[in-house]
PDB file of C-alpha atoms in Angstrom:
ATOM      1  CA  UNK J   1       3.624  13.439  13.866  1.00 83.00           C
ATOM      2  CA  UNK J   2       4.907   9.911  13.799  1.00 87.00           C
ATOM      3  CA  UNK J   3       3.368   6.920  14.832  1.00 85.00           C
ATOM      4  CA  UNK J   4       5.010   3.678  14.998  1.00 88.00           C
ATOM      5  CA  UNK J   5       4.617   0.394  16.702  1.00 86.00           C
ATOM      6  CA  UNK J   6       4.963  -4.056  16.441  1.00 90.00           C
ATOM      7  CA  UNK J   7       1.421  -6.641  16.021  1.00 85.00           C
ATOM      8  CA  UNK J   8       2.671  -9.487  16.467  1.00 87.00           C
ATOM      9  CA  UNK J   9       0.078 -13.068  14.484  1.00 83.00           C
ATOM     10  CA  UNK J  10       0.811 -15.888  15.772  1.00 81.00           C
ATOM     11  CA  UNK J  11       0.420 -18.432  13.855  1.00 80.00           C
ATOM     12  CA  UNK J  12       0.346 -16.659  10.474  1.00 84.00           C
ATOM     13  CA  UNK J  13       3.725 -17.019   8.619  1.00 88.00           C
ATOM     14  CA  UNK J  14       5.162 -13.832   7.310  1.00 91.00           C
ATOM     15  CA  UNK J  15       4.556 -15.231   3.436  1.00 89.00           C
ATOM     16  CA  UNK J  16       1.517 -15.753   4.170  1.00 86.00           C
ATOM     17  CA  UNK J  17       1.312 -11.727   5.912  1.00 89.00           C
ATOM     18  CA  UNK J  18       2.850 -10.264   3.189  1.00 92.00           C
ATOM     19  CA  UNK J  19       0.707 -11.769   0.773  1.00 90.00           C
ATOM     20  CA  UNK J  20      -1.773 -11.116   2.331  1.00 90.00           C
ATOM     21  CA  UNK J  21      -0.685  -7.154   2.861  1.00 93.00           C
ATOM     22  CA  UNK J  22      -0.385  -7.152  -0.326  1.00 95.00           C
ATOM     23  CA  UNK J  23      -3.642  -6.730  -1.665  1.00 95.00           C
ATOM     24  CA  UNK J  24      -4.926  -3.314  -2.398  1.00 96.00           C
ATOM     25  CA  UNK J  25      -9.030  -4.798  -1.436  1.00 95.00           C
ATOM     26  CA  UNK J  26      -8.096  -6.785   1.820  1.00 93.00           C
ATOM     27  CA  UNK J  27      -5.859  -3.187   2.843  1.00 94.00           C
ATOM     28  CA  UNK J  28      -9.579  -1.177   1.855  1.00 95.00           C
ATOM     29  CA  UNK J  29     -11.568  -4.580   3.810  1.00 92.00           C
ATOM     30  CA  UNK J  30      -9.709  -3.560   7.057  1.00 91.00           C
ATOM     31  CA  UNK J  31      -8.986  -0.006   7.266  1.00 91.00           C
ATOM     32  CA  UNK J  32     -12.039   2.345   8.848  1.00 86.00           C
ATOM     33  CA  UNK J  33     -13.943   4.837   6.135  1.00 88.00           C
ATOM     34  CA  UNK J  34     -11.535   3.346   2.939  1.00 93.00           C
ATOM     35  CA  UNK J  35     -13.671   3.257  -0.422  1.00 93.00           C
ATOM     36  CA  UNK J  36     -11.327   2.281  -2.240  1.00 95.00           C
ATOM     37  CA  UNK J  37      -7.706   1.757  -2.992  1.00 96.00           C
ATOM     38  CA  UNK J  38      -6.800   1.748  -6.448  1.00 97.00           C
ATOM     39  CA  UNK J  39      -4.019   2.660  -9.381  1.00 97.00           C
ATOM     40  CA  UNK J  40      -4.099   5.772 -10.674  1.00 96.00           C
ATOM     41  CA  UNK J  41      -3.070   7.691 -13.977  1.00 92.00           C
ATOM     42  CA  UNK J  42      -3.599  11.227 -14.378  1.00 91.00           C
ATOM     43  CA  UNK J  43      -7.087  11.709 -15.797  1.00 94.00           C
ATOM     44  CA  UNK J  44      -8.447  10.170 -11.897  1.00 96.00           C
ATOM     45  CA  UNK J  45     -11.509  11.365 -10.704  1.00 95.00           C
ATOM     46  CA  UNK J  46     -11.711  10.696  -7.526  1.00 94.00           C
ATOM     47  CA  UNK J  47     -15.530  11.782  -7.566  1.00 90.00           C
ATOM     48  CA  UNK J  48     -16.136   9.207 -10.590  1.00 94.00           C
ATOM     49  CA  UNK J  49     -15.091   6.574  -9.839  1.00 95.00           C
ATOM     50  CA  UNK J  50     -16.801   3.478  -8.923  1.00 92.00           C
ATOM     51  CA  UNK J  51     -15.703   1.089  -6.842  1.00 91.00           C
ATOM     52  CA  UNK J  52     -15.996  -3.234  -6.893  1.00 88.00           C
ATOM     53  CA  UNK J  53     -17.339  -3.153  -3.086  1.00 86.00           C
ATOM     54  CA  UNK J  54     -18.721  -6.791  -4.260  1.00 88.00           C
ATOM     55  CA  UNK J  55     -14.004  -8.029  -4.819  1.00 91.00           C
ATOM     56  CA  UNK J  56     -13.415 -10.842  -2.974  1.00 91.00           C
ATOM     57  CA  UNK J  57     -10.680 -11.057  -0.547  1.00 90.00           C
ATOM     58  CA  UNK J  58      -8.678 -14.817  -0.081  1.00 85.00           C
ATOM     59  CA  UNK J  59      -9.530 -17.618   0.287  1.00 84.00           C
ATOM     60  CA  UNK J  60     -11.844 -16.609  -1.558  1.00 87.00           C
ATOM     61  CA  UNK J  61     -11.275 -15.074  -3.911  1.00 88.00           C
ATOM     62  CA  UNK J  62      -9.266 -16.471  -7.963  1.00 89.00           C
ATOM     63  CA  UNK J  63      -5.510 -15.991  -6.710  1.00 87.00           C
ATOM     64  CA  UNK J  64      -4.212 -15.245  -9.990  1.00 90.00           C
ATOM     65  CA  UNK J  65      -6.945 -11.913  -9.817  1.00 90.00           C
ATOM     66  CA  UNK J  66      -5.556 -11.567  -5.533  1.00 91.00           C
ATOM     67  CA  UNK J  67      -1.423 -11.680  -7.930  1.00 91.00           C
ATOM     68  CA  UNK J  68      -2.540  -8.636 -11.151  1.00 93.00           C
ATOM     69  CA  UNK J  69      -3.832  -5.919  -8.640  1.00 95.00           C
ATOM     70  CA  UNK J  70      -1.387  -7.091  -5.815  1.00 95.00           C
ATOM     71  CA  UNK J  71       0.580  -3.230  -5.047  1.00 97.00           C
ATOM     72  CA  UNK J  72       3.694  -2.558  -7.365  1.00 97.00           C
ATOM     73  CA  UNK J  73       6.785  -1.123  -6.912  1.00 97.00           C
ATOM     74  CA  UNK J  74       6.408   2.986  -8.331  1.00 97.00           C
ATOM     75  CA  UNK J  75       2.883   2.875  -8.612  1.00 97.00           C
ATOM     76  CA  UNK J  76       0.954   5.716  -7.734  1.00 97.00           C
ATOM     77  CA  UNK J  77      -3.183   5.052  -5.802  1.00 98.00           C
ATOM     78  CA  UNK J  78      -5.107   6.761  -4.727  1.00 97.00           C
ATOM     79  CA  UNK J  79      -7.399   6.345  -2.019  1.00 96.00           C
ATOM     80  CA  UNK J  80     -10.483   7.249  -0.429  1.00 94.00           C
ATOM     81  CA  UNK J  81     -10.161   7.896   3.013  1.00 90.00           C
ATOM     82  CA  UNK J  82     -13.643   9.772   5.151  1.00 86.00           C
ATOM     83  CA  UNK J  83     -12.762  10.285   9.571  1.00 79.00           C
ATOM     84  CA  UNK J  84     -14.879  11.483  12.493  1.00 76.00           C
ATOM     85  CA  UNK J  85     -11.117  13.329  13.825  1.00 72.00           C
ATOM     86  CA  UNK J  86     -13.001  15.077  16.476  1.00 69.00           C
ATOM     87  CA  UNK J  87     -17.025  17.435  15.789  1.00 71.00           C
ATOM     88  CA  UNK J  88     -15.667  17.309  10.871  1.00 69.00           C
ATOM     89  CA  UNK J  89     -15.252  14.308   9.136  1.00 77.00           C
ATOM     90  CA  UNK J  90     -13.258  15.625   6.535  1.00 78.00           C
ATOM     91  CA  UNK J  91     -12.844  13.069   3.138  1.00 87.00           C
ATOM     92  CA  UNK J  92      -9.234  11.802   2.333  1.00 88.00           C
ATOM     93  CA  UNK J  93      -8.822  12.152  -1.052  1.00 94.00           C
ATOM     94  CA  UNK J  94      -5.215  10.864  -1.449  1.00 94.00           C
ATOM     95  CA  UNK J  95      -2.312  10.247  -3.810  1.00 96.00           C
ATOM     96  CA  UNK J  96      -0.293   6.574  -2.125  1.00 96.00           C
ATOM     97  CA  UNK J  97       3.362   5.456  -4.384  1.00 97.00           C
ATOM     98  CA  UNK J  98       4.465   2.516  -3.189  1.00 98.00           C
ATOM     99  CA  UNK J  99       8.429   3.240  -3.307  1.00 98.00           C
ATOM    100  CA  UNK J 100       9.811   0.079  -2.197  1.00 97.00           C
ATOM    101  CA  UNK J 101       8.628  -3.612  -2.389  1.00 96.00           C
ATOM    102  CA  UNK J 102      11.069  -5.752  -0.760  1.00 96.00           C
ATOM    103  CA  UNK J 103       9.458  -9.389  -1.631  1.00 93.00           C
ATOM    104  CA  UNK J 104      11.925 -11.427  -0.166  1.00 93.00           C
ATOM    105  CA  UNK J 105      13.243  -9.385   3.461  1.00 96.00           C
ATOM    106  CA  UNK J 106       8.669  -8.177   3.735  1.00 97.00           C
ATOM    107  CA  UNK J 107       9.183  -4.726   3.695  1.00 98.00           C
ATOM    108  CA  UNK J 108       7.244  -2.431   2.441  1.00 97.00           C
ATOM    109  CA  UNK J 109       7.558   1.929   2.302  1.00 98.00           C
ATOM    110  CA  UNK J 110       5.273   4.050   1.052  1.00 97.00           C
ATOM    111  CA  UNK J 111       4.853   7.411   0.188  1.00 97.00           C
ATOM    112  CA  UNK J 112       1.248  10.358   0.024  1.00 95.00           C
ATOM    113  CA  UNK J 113       0.316  13.184  -0.229  1.00 95.00           C
ATOM    114  CA  UNK J 114      -3.534  13.909   0.572  1.00 92.00           C
ATOM    115  CA  UNK J 115      -6.069  16.929   1.291  1.00 91.00           C
ATOM    116  CA  UNK J 116     -10.120  17.042   3.095  1.00 84.00           C
ATOM    117  CA  UNK J 117     -11.508  20.398   3.813  1.00 76.00           C
ATOM    118  CA  UNK J 118      -9.301  22.958   4.062  1.00 83.00           C
ATOM    119  CA  UNK J 119      -6.522  20.438   4.976  1.00 86.00           C
ATOM    120  CA  UNK J 120      -3.256  18.877   4.225  1.00 90.00           C
ATOM    121  CA  UNK J 121      -1.197  16.313   4.998  1.00 89.00           C
ATOM    122  CA  UNK J 122       2.426  14.081   3.435  1.00 94.00           C
ATOM    123  CA  UNK J 123       3.264  11.477   4.998  1.00 94.00           C
ATOM    124  CA  UNK J 124       6.117   8.645   4.824  1.00 96.00           C
ATOM    125  CA  UNK J 125       5.243   5.529   5.759  1.00 94.00           C
ATOM    126  CA  UNK J 126       6.602   1.294   5.914  1.00 96.00           C
ATOM    127  CA  UNK J 127       6.150  -1.901   7.323  1.00 95.00           C
ATOM    128  CA  UNK J 128       8.905  -4.377   7.949  1.00 97.00           C
ATOM    129  CA  UNK J 129       7.175  -8.040   8.243  1.00 96.00           C
ATOM    130  CA  UNK J 130      10.055 -10.785  11.035  1.00 96.00           C
ATOM    131  CA  UNK J 131       9.288 -14.311  11.640  1.00 95.00           C
ATOM    132  CA  UNK J 132       9.117 -15.151  15.374  1.00 93.00           C
ATOM    133  CA  UNK J 133      12.243 -16.083  17.246  1.00 88.00           C
ATOM    134  CA  UNK J 134       9.992 -18.625  18.951  1.00 83.00           C
ATOM    135  CA  UNK J 135       7.389 -20.270  16.709  1.00 77.00           C
ATOM    136  CA  UNK J 136       5.538 -19.475  13.417  1.00 82.00           C
ATOM    137  CA  UNK J 137       3.967 -16.564  13.452  1.00 89.00           C
ATOM    138  CA  UNK J 138       4.803 -13.255  11.881  1.00 92.00           C
ATOM    139  CA  UNK J 139       5.388 -10.008  13.821  1.00 93.00           C
ATOM    140  CA  UNK J 140       5.131  -6.724  11.740  1.00 93.00           C
ATOM    141  CA  UNK J 141       6.935  -3.363  12.424  1.00 95.00           C
ATOM    142  CA  UNK J 142       4.730  -0.514  10.695  1.00 92.00           C
ATOM    143  CA  UNK J 143       5.492   3.376  11.313  1.00 93.00           C
ATOM    144  CA  UNK J 144       4.155   6.467   9.592  1.00 90.00           C
ATOM    145  CA  UNK J 145       5.708  10.085   9.461  1.00 92.00           C
ATOM    146  CA  UNK J 146       2.842  12.502   8.268  1.00 87.00           C
ATOM    147  CA  UNK J 147       2.514  15.917   8.405  1.00 90.00           C
ATOM    148  CA  UNK J 148      -0.928  18.049   8.279  1.00 87.00           C
ATOM    149  CA  UNK J 149      -1.694  21.699   8.024  1.00 89.00           C
ATOM    150  CA  UNK J 150      -5.278  23.453   8.109  1.00 88.00           C
ATOM    151  CA  UNK J 151      -8.231  22.245  10.030  1.00 81.00           C
ATOM    152  CA  UNK J 152      -6.839  19.062  11.566  1.00 79.00           C
ATOM    153  CA  UNK J 153      -3.727  20.139  12.472  1.00 79.00           C
ATOM    154  CA  UNK J 154      -5.409  22.560  14.497  1.00 83.00           C
ATOM    155  CA  UNK J 155      -7.421  20.084  16.507  1.00 78.00           C
ATOM    156  CA  UNK J 156      -4.267  18.503  18.454  1.00 77.00           C
ATOM    157  CA  UNK J 157      -2.193  15.717  18.911  1.00 78.00           C
ATOM    158  CA  UNK J 158      -4.594  15.336  21.674  1.00 80.00           C
ATOM    159  CA  UNK J 159      -7.174  14.706  19.291  1.00 79.00           C
ATOM    160  CA  UNK J 160      -6.168  13.275  16.551  1.00 79.00           C
ATOM    161  CA  UNK J 161      -3.769  10.876  17.914  1.00 81.00           C
ATOM    162  CA  UNK J 162      -6.356   8.683  19.193  1.00 83.00           C
ATOM    163  CA  UNK J 163      -8.458   8.489  15.941  1.00 81.00           C
ATOM    164  CA  UNK J 164      -5.219   7.184  14.236  1.00 79.00           C
ATOM    165  CA  UNK J 165      -4.687   4.144  17.028  1.00 79.00           C
ATOM    166  CA  UNK J 166      -8.286   2.877  16.728  1.00 83.00           C
ATOM    167  CA  UNK J 167      -7.867   3.254  12.537  1.00 83.00           C
ATOM    168  CA  UNK J 168      -4.589   1.416  13.202  1.00 80.00           C
ATOM    169  CA  UNK J 169      -5.536  -1.684  15.827  1.00 79.00           C
ATOM    170  CA  UNK J 170      -8.437  -2.028  14.094  1.00 84.00           C
ATOM    171  CA  UNK J 171      -6.629  -2.020  10.704  1.00 87.00           C
ATOM    172  CA  UNK J 172      -4.730  -5.391  12.005  1.00 80.00           C
ATOM    173  CA  UNK J 173      -7.033  -6.854  13.957  1.00 81.00           C
ATOM    174  CA  UNK J 174      -9.458  -7.511  11.434  1.00 86.00           C
ATOM    175  CA  UNK J 175      -5.840  -8.503   9.156  1.00 82.00           C
ATOM    176  CA  UNK J 176      -5.119 -10.852  11.435  1.00 78.00           C
ATOM    177  CA  UNK J 177      -8.984 -12.208  11.419  1.00 80.00           C
ATOM    178  CA  UNK J 178      -7.833 -12.006   6.604  1.00 79.00           C
ATOM    179  CA  UNK J 179      -4.929 -13.989   7.926  1.00 77.00           C
ATOM    180  CA  UNK J 180      -6.517 -16.749  10.166  1.00 73.00           C
ATOM    181  CA  UNK J 181      -9.188 -17.458   7.692  1.00 74.00           C
ATOM    182  CA  UNK J 182      -6.127 -17.776   4.398  1.00 72.00           C
ATOM    183  CA  UNK J 183      -3.557 -20.184   7.057  1.00 63.00           C
ATOM    184  CA  UNK J 184      -6.752 -21.736   8.371  1.00 64.00           C
ATOM    185  CA  UNK J 185      -8.026 -22.406   4.336  1.00 63.00           C
ATOM    186  CA  UNK J 186      -4.480 -22.763   2.275  1.00 59.00           C
ATOM    187  CA  UNK J 187      -3.574 -25.105   0.623  1.00 56.00           C
ATOM    188  CA  UNK J 188      -0.730 -24.136  -1.624  1.00 72.00           C
ATOM    189  CA  UNK J 189      -2.734 -20.655  -2.303  1.00 69.00           C
ATOM    190  CA  UNK J 190      -0.406 -17.950  -0.898  1.00 70.00           C
ATOM    191  CA  UNK J 191       2.987 -19.856  -2.106  1.00 74.00           C
ATOM    192  CA  UNK J 192       0.882 -19.591  -5.762  1.00 73.00           C
ATOM    193  CA  UNK J 193       0.721 -15.995  -5.125  1.00 75.00           C
ATOM    194  CA  UNK J 194       3.802 -15.635  -4.421  1.00 73.00           C
ATOM    195  CA  UNK J 195       4.481 -16.858  -6.933  1.00 74.00           C
ATOM    196  CA  UNK J 196       3.464 -14.902  -9.875  1.00 72.00           C
ATOM    197  CA  UNK J 197       3.982 -12.304  -7.855  1.00 66.00           C
TER     198      UNK J 197
END
C-alpha cells in the first residue's frame, strides 16, 4: 500500500519545521494512539518501557534537551501505537530506523517493521521540506510504502486507507499548531537547536 501527500505551512519556514519534526516527543504527541517513540537497544522491552508523559516540547522545552533527543541517522527507535482499524484496535510494536537525515536539504527517510495481533508490516517512509516559493512558509512532501500481512491486511484498503488518512491529517494539523506556537514565541530557539543537531 502506498500513501503520499503534501502539506503547506504558510508562516513556518523550513528551518523551524525541521526542528519540530526532528523531535520524537513532538512527533509522538501529534500521532494519535502513539504511546512513545524512543531509542532502542538489544535489551529493549515494549512491555517494560515507561514513557515520559510530561516531557515538554517547544517552545516550553529546554533547547538543549530537544537537541539531545532529536532523531539520529542510523539509530533504531521503538514506537508503540494503538490504532482502531475496523472492528479491531491492534497494538503495534514497531521498530523504526532513521536511514537518512539531510539537514541542508531537509530530507529524512526511515524504514520500519512491526507486529500487531496476528499481523505484521514493513514500511519505507520519508519527508522533504521545501520552502514556499511565494512567502516564508514550508511545503512538506511525505510518502510511505507499506506491506501489511495477516488479519489487518484482510480488512482491505477500503478500511485501512481512511484510518491511515485520518491519522496523517490529524498529525499534520497538530504539528502545524506546534510549529505555529514555536513561530510565535521563537527568539532564535530553533536556530540554536539546529546549531546543536
